[in-house]
Short mmCIF file of C-alpha atoms in Angstrom, two decimals:
data_model
loop_
_atom_site.label_atom_id
_atom_site.label_comp_id
_atom_site.label_asym_id
_atom_site.label_seq_id
_atom_site.Cartn_x
_atom_site.Cartn_y
_atom_site.Cartn_z
CA MET A 1 185.93 166.96 168.53
CA PHE A 2 184.01 163.87 169.16
CA GLU A 3 184.76 160.95 171.15
CA LYS A 4 185.44 157.16 169.30
CA THR A 5 182.92 154.84 169.98
CA PHE A 6 182.85 152.01 167.78
CA ASP A 7 182.06 148.28 168.14
CA GLU A 8 185.50 146.71 167.46
CA LYS A 9 184.12 143.27 167.13
CA LYS A 10 182.33 144.35 163.86
CA ILE A 11 183.50 147.08 162.29
CA ASP A 12 182.92 148.34 158.73
CA ARG A 13 185.58 150.06 157.14
CA ALA A 14 184.46 152.70 155.16
CA VAL A 15 185.59 155.47 152.84
CA LEU A 16 183.88 158.98 152.75
CA ALA A 17 183.09 160.95 149.66
CA GLY A 18 181.83 164.40 149.24
CA LEU A 19 181.40 166.70 146.50
CA ASN A 20 181.48 170.49 147.12
CA SER A 21 179.77 172.30 144.03
CA PRO A 22 178.56 176.40 143.43
CA VAL A 23 175.34 175.00 142.11
CA LEU A 24 174.45 173.16 145.28
CA SER A 25 173.46 175.12 148.35
CA ARG A 26 175.04 175.22 151.77
CA GLU A 27 172.92 172.85 153.33
CA GLU A 28 173.77 170.41 150.38
CA ASN A 29 177.18 171.28 149.97
CA ALA A 30 180.03 168.65 151.65
CA THR A 31 182.72 170.62 153.09
CA GLU A 32 185.93 169.16 155.63
CA ASP A 33 183.70 170.27 159.13
CA SER A 34 180.44 167.97 157.02
CA LEU A 35 182.94 165.29 156.21
CA GLU A 36 184.19 165.22 160.15
CA GLU A 37 180.77 165.09 161.22
CA LEU A 38 180.05 162.49 159.06
CA GLU A 39 182.51 160.26 160.25
CA ALA A 40 181.27 160.87 163.87
CA LEU A 41 177.95 159.56 162.22
CA LEU A 42 179.83 156.50 160.68
CA GLU A 43 181.25 155.60 164.37
CA THR A 44 177.79 156.37 166.01
CA ALA A 45 176.63 153.75 163.91
CA GLY A 46 179.87 150.98 164.11
CA GLY A 47 182.03 151.66 161.35
CA VAL A 48 185.31 153.35 161.10
CA CYS A 49 186.82 155.92 158.28
CA VAL A 50 189.66 154.58 156.26
CA GLY A 51 189.64 157.14 154.04
CA THR A 52 188.50 160.30 152.51
CA VAL A 53 187.82 162.16 149.49
CA LEU A 54 186.58 165.76 148.70
CA GLN A 55 185.61 166.99 145.13
CA ASN A 56 185.36 170.47 144.64
CA LYS A 57 183.64 170.58 141.03
CA ALA A 58 181.50 173.16 138.97
CA THR A 59 178.41 171.17 138.78
CA PRO A 60 177.34 167.41 140.07
CA ASP A 61 177.74 164.53 137.23
CA PRO A 62 174.21 163.48 136.35
CA LYS A 63 175.40 159.83 136.44
CA THR A 64 178.48 159.25 138.67
CA PHE A 65 177.87 162.46 140.88
CA LEU A 66 181.88 162.89 141.20
CA GLY A 67 182.84 162.54 137.81
CA GLU A 68 183.92 159.61 136.04
CA GLY A 69 187.74 160.35 137.16
CA LYS A 70 187.09 160.82 140.51
CA VAL A 71 185.14 157.88 140.94
CA GLU A 72 188.00 155.85 139.57
CA GLU A 73 190.12 157.20 142.36
CA VAL A 74 187.86 156.54 145.04
CA ARG A 75 187.08 152.77 143.56
CA GLN A 76 191.35 152.47 143.74
CA LEU A 77 191.12 153.69 147.23
CA VAL A 78 188.77 151.20 148.25
CA GLU A 79 190.96 148.33 146.81
CA ALA A 80 193.64 150.02 148.51
CA VAL A 81 192.73 150.00 152.18
CA GLY A 82 190.04 147.23 151.97
CA ALA A 83 187.01 149.30 152.57
CA ASP A 84 183.76 147.47 152.42
CA LEU A 85 181.86 150.22 151.27
CA VAL A 86 181.66 153.78 150.61
CA ILE A 87 179.37 156.44 151.95
CA PHE A 88 178.71 160.07 150.60
CA ASP A 89 178.00 163.26 152.47
CA ASN A 90 175.50 164.49 150.03
CA ASP A 91 172.17 163.19 149.44
CA LEU A 92 172.52 160.76 145.84
CA THR A 93 169.69 160.08 143.73
CA PRO A 94 168.51 156.31 143.33
CA SER A 95 170.24 156.42 139.76
CA GLN A 96 173.20 157.69 141.03
CA GLN A 97 173.68 155.30 144.12
CA ARG A 98 173.38 152.67 141.87
CA SER A 99 175.62 153.10 139.08
CA LEU A 100 178.42 154.28 141.84
CA THR A 101 177.90 150.84 143.24
CA GLU A 102 178.23 149.16 140.32
CA SER A 103 181.50 151.47 139.22
CA ILE A 104 183.30 151.02 142.43
CA GLY A 105 182.64 147.17 143.69
CA VAL A 106 181.64 147.95 147.38
CA GLN A 107 178.25 149.20 148.61
CA VAL A 108 177.63 152.90 148.27
CA LEU A 109 175.31 155.09 150.62
CA ASP A 110 174.52 158.41 151.38
CA ARG A 111 174.55 160.61 154.32
CA PRO A 112 170.31 159.63 154.74
CA ALA A 113 170.95 156.24 154.65
CA LEU A 114 173.54 156.54 157.37
CA ILE A 115 171.59 158.43 159.71
CA LEU A 116 168.51 156.33 159.09
CA ASP A 117 170.76 153.02 159.89
CA ILE A 118 171.98 154.68 163.24
CA PHE A 119 168.03 155.50 164.16
CA ALA A 120 167.01 152.19 163.35
CA GLN A 121 169.92 150.71 165.95
CA ARG A 122 169.00 153.56 169.09
CA ALA A 123 165.00 153.71 168.53
CA ARG A 124 163.55 151.81 171.98
CA THR A 125 160.64 152.89 172.44
CA SER A 126 157.63 151.06 170.07
CA GLU A 127 156.83 154.72 168.94
CA GLY A 128 160.24 155.23 167.84
CA ARG A 129 160.79 152.44 166.19
CA LEU A 130 157.20 152.69 164.27
CA GLN A 131 158.86 156.61 163.63
CA VAL A 132 162.23 155.18 162.22
CA GLU A 133 160.39 152.06 160.27
CA LEU A 134 158.12 154.31 158.08
CA ALA A 135 160.82 156.62 157.29
CA GLN A 136 162.77 153.51 156.23
CA TYR A 137 160.27 152.32 153.79
CA LYS A 138 159.85 156.20 152.34
CA TYR A 139 163.63 156.05 151.60
CA LEU A 140 163.71 152.42 149.84
CA LEU A 141 160.50 153.02 147.88
CA PRO A 142 162.08 154.84 145.02
CA ARG A 143 165.16 152.48 145.49
CA LEU A 144 163.54 149.28 144.56
CA THR A 145 164.80 149.19 140.83
CA SER A 146 168.49 149.31 141.81
CA MET A 147 167.60 146.15 143.95
CA TRP A 148 166.17 144.35 141.08
CA SER A 149 168.94 145.26 138.71
CA HIS A 150 170.10 141.46 138.62
CA LEU A 151 166.89 141.00 136.52
CA GLU A 152 167.35 143.74 135.02
CA ARG A 153 170.75 142.92 133.19
CA GLN A 154 168.96 139.51 132.07
CA GLU A 155 166.37 141.51 130.03
CA GLY A 156 164.47 139.38 127.58
CA ALA A 157 166.13 136.08 128.63
CA ILE A 158 163.62 133.13 128.51
CA GLY A 159 161.89 133.05 132.11
CA THR A 160 162.76 136.26 133.21
CA ARG A 161 160.97 139.34 131.68
CA GLY A 162 157.44 138.65 133.39
CA PRO A 163 158.76 137.44 136.93
CA GLY A 164 161.12 140.24 137.50
CA GLU A 165 158.67 143.28 136.72
CA THR A 166 156.27 141.43 139.14
CA GLN A 167 158.47 140.76 141.89
CA LEU A 168 159.43 144.67 141.81
CA GLU A 169 155.96 145.92 141.69
CA THR A 170 154.44 143.26 144.10
CA ASP A 171 157.72 144.67 146.46
CA ARG A 172 156.33 148.56 145.76
CA ARG A 173 152.87 147.35 146.54
CA LEU A 174 153.47 145.66 149.89
CA ILE A 175 155.93 148.67 151.16
CA ARG A 176 152.72 151.26 150.14
CA LYS A 177 150.64 149.12 152.26
CA LYS A 178 153.26 148.97 155.03
CA ILE A 179 153.63 152.89 154.55
CA ASP A 180 149.68 153.19 155.08
CA LYS A 181 149.57 151.32 157.88
CA LEU A 182 152.39 152.93 159.66
CA THR A 183 151.10 156.39 159.18
CA ASP A 184 147.59 155.53 160.58
CA GLU A 185 149.25 153.86 163.81
CA LEU A 186 151.82 157.39 164.05
CA LYS A 187 148.18 159.56 163.53
CA GLU A 188 146.98 157.56 166.75
CA VAL A 189 149.76 158.28 168.36
CA ARG A 190 149.08 161.98 167.45
CA ARG A 191 145.24 161.53 168.72
CA VAL A 192 146.88 159.82 172.17
CA ARG A 193 149.16 162.69 172.79
CA ALA A 194 146.55 165.60 171.61
CA THR A 195 144.25 164.43 174.58
CA GLN A 196 147.05 164.23 176.83
CA ARG A 197 148.07 168.03 175.98
CA SER A 198 144.17 168.85 176.00
CA ARG A 199 144.51 167.30 179.78
CA ARG A 200 147.92 169.32 180.72
CA GLU A 201 146.14 172.38 179.08
CA LYS A 202 142.86 171.74 181.64
CA ASN A 203 145.45 171.56 184.39
CA GLU A 204 147.42 174.15 183.02
CA VAL A 205 150.45 172.53 183.76
CA PRO A 206 152.95 174.28 181.54
CA VAL A 207 155.16 172.45 179.15
CA VAL A 208 159.12 173.11 178.38
CA ALA A 209 160.56 171.15 175.03
CA ILE A 210 164.38 170.98 175.23
CA VAL A 211 165.97 171.16 171.62
CA GLY A 212 169.07 171.36 169.90
CA TYR A 213 171.72 170.13 167.91
CA THR A 214 172.79 166.54 168.61
CA ASN A 215 175.54 166.06 171.32
CA ALA A 216 174.78 169.49 172.87
CA GLY A 217 174.09 168.05 175.96
CA LYS A 218 170.27 167.88 176.16
CA SER A 219 169.89 164.72 178.25
CA THR A 220 172.77 165.76 180.76
CA LEU A 221 170.71 169.13 181.11
CA LEU A 222 167.40 167.18 181.76
CA ASN A 223 169.55 164.63 183.89
CA ALA A 224 170.84 167.71 185.85
CA LEU A 225 167.12 169.84 186.22
CA THR A 226 165.27 166.53 187.34
CA GLY A 227 167.43 163.52 188.15
CA ALA A 228 165.82 161.66 185.59
CA GLY A 229 168.75 158.95 184.67
CA ILE A 230 169.03 159.34 181.34
CA PRO A 231 171.99 157.73 179.52
CA ALA A 232 174.32 160.78 178.42
CA ASN A 233 177.61 159.67 176.29
CA ASN A 234 179.61 161.94 174.14
CA ARG A 235 178.25 160.50 171.00
CA LEU A 236 175.92 161.68 167.81
CA PHE A 237 172.18 160.40 168.42
CA ASP A 238 173.02 158.92 171.79
CA THR A 239 169.31 158.90 172.48
CA LEU A 240 166.25 158.95 170.38
CA ASP A 241 163.26 158.69 172.69
CA THR A 242 161.56 161.30 174.23
CA THR A 243 161.81 161.61 178.39
CA THR A 244 159.38 163.54 179.85
CA ARG A 245 159.83 164.81 183.70
CA THR A 246 158.19 166.63 186.32
CA LEU A 247 159.84 170.20 187.08
CA GLU A 248 159.07 171.61 190.28
CA LEU A 249 159.79 175.17 189.98
CA SER A 250 158.11 176.40 193.10
CA ASP A 251 155.51 175.84 195.59
CA THR A 252 152.89 177.13 193.06
CA CYS A 253 154.56 176.21 189.80
CA THR A 254 155.35 172.67 188.25
CA ALA A 255 156.44 172.15 184.76
CA LEU A 256 156.89 169.24 182.32
CA ILE A 257 160.18 169.20 180.89
CA SER A 258 161.10 167.10 177.70
CA ASP A 259 164.11 166.64 175.88
CA THR A 260 163.53 165.74 172.05
CA VAL A 261 165.78 164.05 169.54
CA GLY A 262 168.77 165.74 168.61
CA PHE A 263 169.00 167.58 165.51
CA ILE A 264 171.41 167.73 162.62
CA SER A 265 172.37 168.91 159.35
CA LYS A 266 171.21 167.61 156.24
CA LEU A 267 168.49 165.71 158.20
CA PRO A 268 166.57 163.20 156.20
CA HIS A 269 163.27 164.76 155.43
CA GLN A 270 161.54 161.11 155.83
CA LEU A 271 162.63 161.51 159.17
CA VAL A 272 161.51 164.82 160.04
CA GLU A 273 158.18 164.00 158.44
CA ALA A 274 158.30 160.78 160.51
CA PHE A 275 158.89 162.14 164.00
CA LYS A 276 156.37 164.93 163.33
CA ALA A 277 154.27 162.63 165.81
CA THR A 278 156.81 163.55 168.36
CA LEU A 279 158.34 166.83 167.61
CA GLU A 280 154.83 168.55 167.27
CA GLU A 281 154.97 169.14 170.84
CA LEU A 282 157.38 172.05 169.87
CA GLU A 283 154.46 174.05 168.58
CA TYR A 284 152.31 173.39 171.70
CA ALA A 285 155.11 173.90 174.22
CA ASP A 286 155.10 177.01 176.65
CA LEU A 287 158.70 177.44 176.16
CA LEU A 288 161.55 175.84 173.89
CA VAL A 289 165.60 175.68 175.58
CA HIS A 290 167.45 175.83 172.78
CA VAL A 291 170.66 174.17 173.86
CA ILE A 292 174.01 175.13 172.13
CA ASP A 293 177.14 173.70 172.70
CA ALA A 294 179.34 176.47 173.60
CA SER A 295 182.41 174.74 172.84
CA ASP A 296 181.89 173.69 168.97
CA PRO A 297 183.54 176.45 166.95
CA LEU A 298 180.72 175.72 164.70
CA TRP A 299 178.06 176.83 167.19
CA GLN A 300 176.71 179.49 165.27
CA GLU A 301 175.91 177.16 162.18
CA ARG A 302 174.48 174.44 164.53
CA ALA A 303 172.12 176.76 166.07
CA ALA A 304 170.87 178.17 162.66
CA VAL A 305 170.33 174.38 161.68
CA VAL A 306 168.09 174.01 164.91
CA GLU A 307 166.26 177.09 164.05
CA ARG A 308 165.73 176.22 160.36
CA LEU A 309 164.07 172.63 161.47
CA ILE A 310 162.06 174.20 164.50
CA THR A 311 160.24 176.58 161.82
CA GLU A 312 159.87 173.55 159.75
CA LEU A 313 157.99 172.12 162.37
CA GLY A 314 156.01 175.01 162.97
CA ALA A 315 156.84 176.12 166.18
CA TRP A 316 158.31 179.40 165.16
CA GLU A 317 156.29 181.42 167.43
CA THR A 318 156.94 179.46 170.48
CA PRO A 319 158.73 181.41 173.25
CA ARG A 320 163.01 180.84 173.20
CA LEU A 321 165.39 180.44 175.58
CA ASP A 322 169.04 179.90 174.74
CA VAL A 323 171.40 177.97 176.79
CA PHE A 324 175.11 177.98 176.38
CA ASN A 325 175.84 174.62 177.41
CA LYS A 326 179.63 173.47 178.35
CA CYS A 327 180.73 176.85 179.36
CA ASP A 328 183.13 175.24 181.54
CA LEU A 329 185.10 174.53 178.31
CA VAL A 330 185.06 178.08 177.15
CA ALA A 331 188.14 179.81 177.89
CA GLY A 332 187.77 183.59 177.61
CA GLU A 333 185.26 183.99 174.88
CA ILE A 334 182.26 186.26 175.01
CA LEU A 335 178.61 184.37 174.22
CA PRO A 336 175.58 186.18 173.61
CA HIS A 337 173.95 187.27 176.74
CA GLY A 338 170.45 188.92 177.47
CA GLU A 339 167.36 188.29 179.02
CA ASP A 340 166.72 185.25 176.66
CA THR A 341 170.37 183.60 177.10
CA VAL A 342 171.82 182.04 179.74
CA ALA A 343 175.29 179.98 180.32
CA ILE A 344 175.60 177.15 181.83
CA SER A 345 177.42 174.03 182.38
CA ALA A 346 175.14 170.73 183.00
CA ARG A 347 177.84 168.66 183.77
CA THR A 348 179.24 170.87 186.86
CA GLY A 349 175.73 172.55 187.65
CA GLU A 350 177.35 176.06 186.92
CA GLY A 351 174.61 178.30 185.94
CA LEU A 352 171.67 176.09 186.67
CA ASP A 353 170.31 178.19 189.44
CA ALA A 354 170.09 181.27 186.78
CA LEU A 355 168.70 178.88 184.36
CA LEU A 356 165.79 177.84 187.02
CA ASP A 357 165.36 181.60 187.76
CA LYS A 358 164.58 182.04 184.10
CA LEU A 359 162.20 179.43 183.60
CA ARG A 360 160.27 180.45 187.03
CA THR A 361 160.13 183.92 185.44
CA ARG A 362 158.67 182.53 182.41
CA LEU A 363 156.46 180.10 183.27
CA ASP A 364 154.85 180.87 187.19
CA LYS A 365 152.52 183.27 185.88
CA GLY A 366 151.15 184.50 189.52
CA THR A 367 149.60 181.42 190.37
CA VAL A 368 148.69 181.44 194.31
CA ARG A 369 147.50 178.69 196.34
CA VAL A 370 144.73 179.68 198.44
CA GLU A 371 142.19 178.30 201.02
CA LEU A 372 138.67 179.54 200.35
CA ALA A 373 135.24 179.03 202.05
CA ILE A 374 132.72 179.58 199.89
CA PRO A 375 128.69 180.00 200.42
CA TYR A 376 126.81 177.21 199.22
CA ASP A 377 124.55 179.80 197.34
CA LYS A 378 127.81 180.95 195.60
CA GLY A 379 128.63 176.76 194.69
CA GLY A 380 128.97 177.93 190.77
CA LEU A 381 132.16 179.15 192.00
CA LEU A 382 133.70 175.59 192.61
CA ASP A 383 132.67 175.04 188.67
CA LEU A 384 134.98 178.06 187.84
CA LEU A 385 137.63 176.76 189.88
CA HIS A 386 137.66 173.20 188.61
CA ARG A 387 137.60 174.46 184.65
CA GLU A 388 140.07 177.67 185.33
CA ALA A 389 142.21 176.64 188.36
CA LYS A 390 143.83 173.41 190.35
CA VAL A 391 141.70 172.25 192.71
CA GLU A 392 143.63 170.55 195.21
CA LYS A 393 140.90 169.79 198.52
CA VAL A 394 137.24 170.52 198.80
CA GLU A 395 135.54 169.74 201.68
CA TYR A 396 132.04 170.20 202.89
CA ALA A 397 130.78 171.92 206.62
CA GLY A 398 129.60 175.27 207.45
CA SER A 399 130.84 176.02 203.87
CA ILE A 400 132.38 174.83 200.72
CA GLU A 401 135.98 174.62 201.81
CA VAL A 402 138.41 174.48 199.20
CA THR A 403 142.38 174.69 198.56
CA ALA A 404 143.26 175.20 195.22
CA LEU A 405 146.10 176.83 192.88
CA CYS A 406 144.70 179.99 191.39
CA PRO A 407 145.70 182.13 188.62
CA PRO A 408 145.29 186.09 188.87
CA LYS A 409 142.12 186.06 187.04
CA VAL A 410 140.23 183.57 188.99
CA LEU A 411 141.70 184.76 192.27
CA GLY A 412 140.09 188.17 191.45
CA ARG A 413 136.53 186.27 190.95
CA VAL A 414 136.62 184.60 193.93
CA ARG A 415 138.89 187.17 196.63
CA GLU A 416 136.33 187.89 198.76
CA TYR A 417 135.94 184.09 199.91
CA VAL A 418 140.06 183.35 200.30
CA VAL A 419 140.61 182.41 204.13
CA SER A 420 144.21 182.40 203.78
CA GLY A 421 146.95 182.21 201.53
CA TRP A 422 146.45 185.50 199.73
CA LYS A 423 148.77 188.27 201.03
CA PRO A 424 147.32 192.09 200.93
CA GLU A 425 150.22 193.75 199.86
CA LYS A 426 150.15 192.08 196.35
CA GLU A 427 147.30 192.65 193.99
CA PHE A 428 147.06 189.16 191.94
CA TRP A 429 143.79 189.73 190.31
CA GLU A 430 142.46 191.38 187.52
CA ASP A 431 139.23 193.56 188.06
#
């Protein structure tokens, strides 16, 4: 399903492992499909899969997660294929991660650690790096004890008892300080975004946020609509940093459209929390465009993951438009259809006109560009226009001559001073 794109100059060889258990939730369980996705994540991070182990077990083992027998099987496989590390598709506790590393003899990571590594590689903006660094420190903090296990093994030896404990506590204290500092910096990012958002609201500029599962084609769609020029490759998390562009929908309707970081199942909660500074834009958007890979046989599950994260981020009430992308790769399948759905191919351009029509219908609220001649004794109307319309030009002559984009409610207040731009056969105002 995914194109292999790893760097052949430096390749980590990894065995992938996972547990499927009836006591774990559907989101927590490992399956053949989720292991396939984990392999694609590994390739994105620059590694290659050299073996896979999927364990079916009634309950996870508290210490080894898979059970001692299966862990020994993994150890033997690692030795046979010359693997450098083992990556679990499930979340591991710090103690389980430590125990498995000691038993298998190579580094053991879990899915969140792999995703964090990818994000660290691909974040480009200072804001993106801040968010990833905060998530990494939050992930690292409870795992410090495992990192200092070499001192624990010497417990009681002369010269090791105090310094080991002191160093561990020092590291914890430093990381907590770093977390506090990064949290404060991201609060400042939110403050700046809130200011920018208030300006957009004042100017009545609608905002569209593109969301979707990673590799669904969000960046390709933004490029197709606006010529944004974002790199769009067939790999997971190819772009992380949000890009916003202007989209001219009509002579009287201009929108801001942004793509967001791709969602994925089992997205580390540290990342969801850290990226709220960016993803809170979803809550304030006028419209969410949910891009779905129509060629993915698991698109329904992927779409459910996105819907779940949208709800977690507080944007469940934001109007939604489902865009089934890559329809050129679907043969003979009937996709959902209706007013809130459109099928497109961002790569070929198929269906983009229909998508733009739907965006105009949703976002163009009947705004009209008009020329007004306002008497000087009615100068208060100019304040109204500045507050609730978009004033493009003001000239002072025999009257106050104004060119403005007026929504219906404002036009109803100034209609008797309209010189041109308003068509009498259409009633744009509200009495």
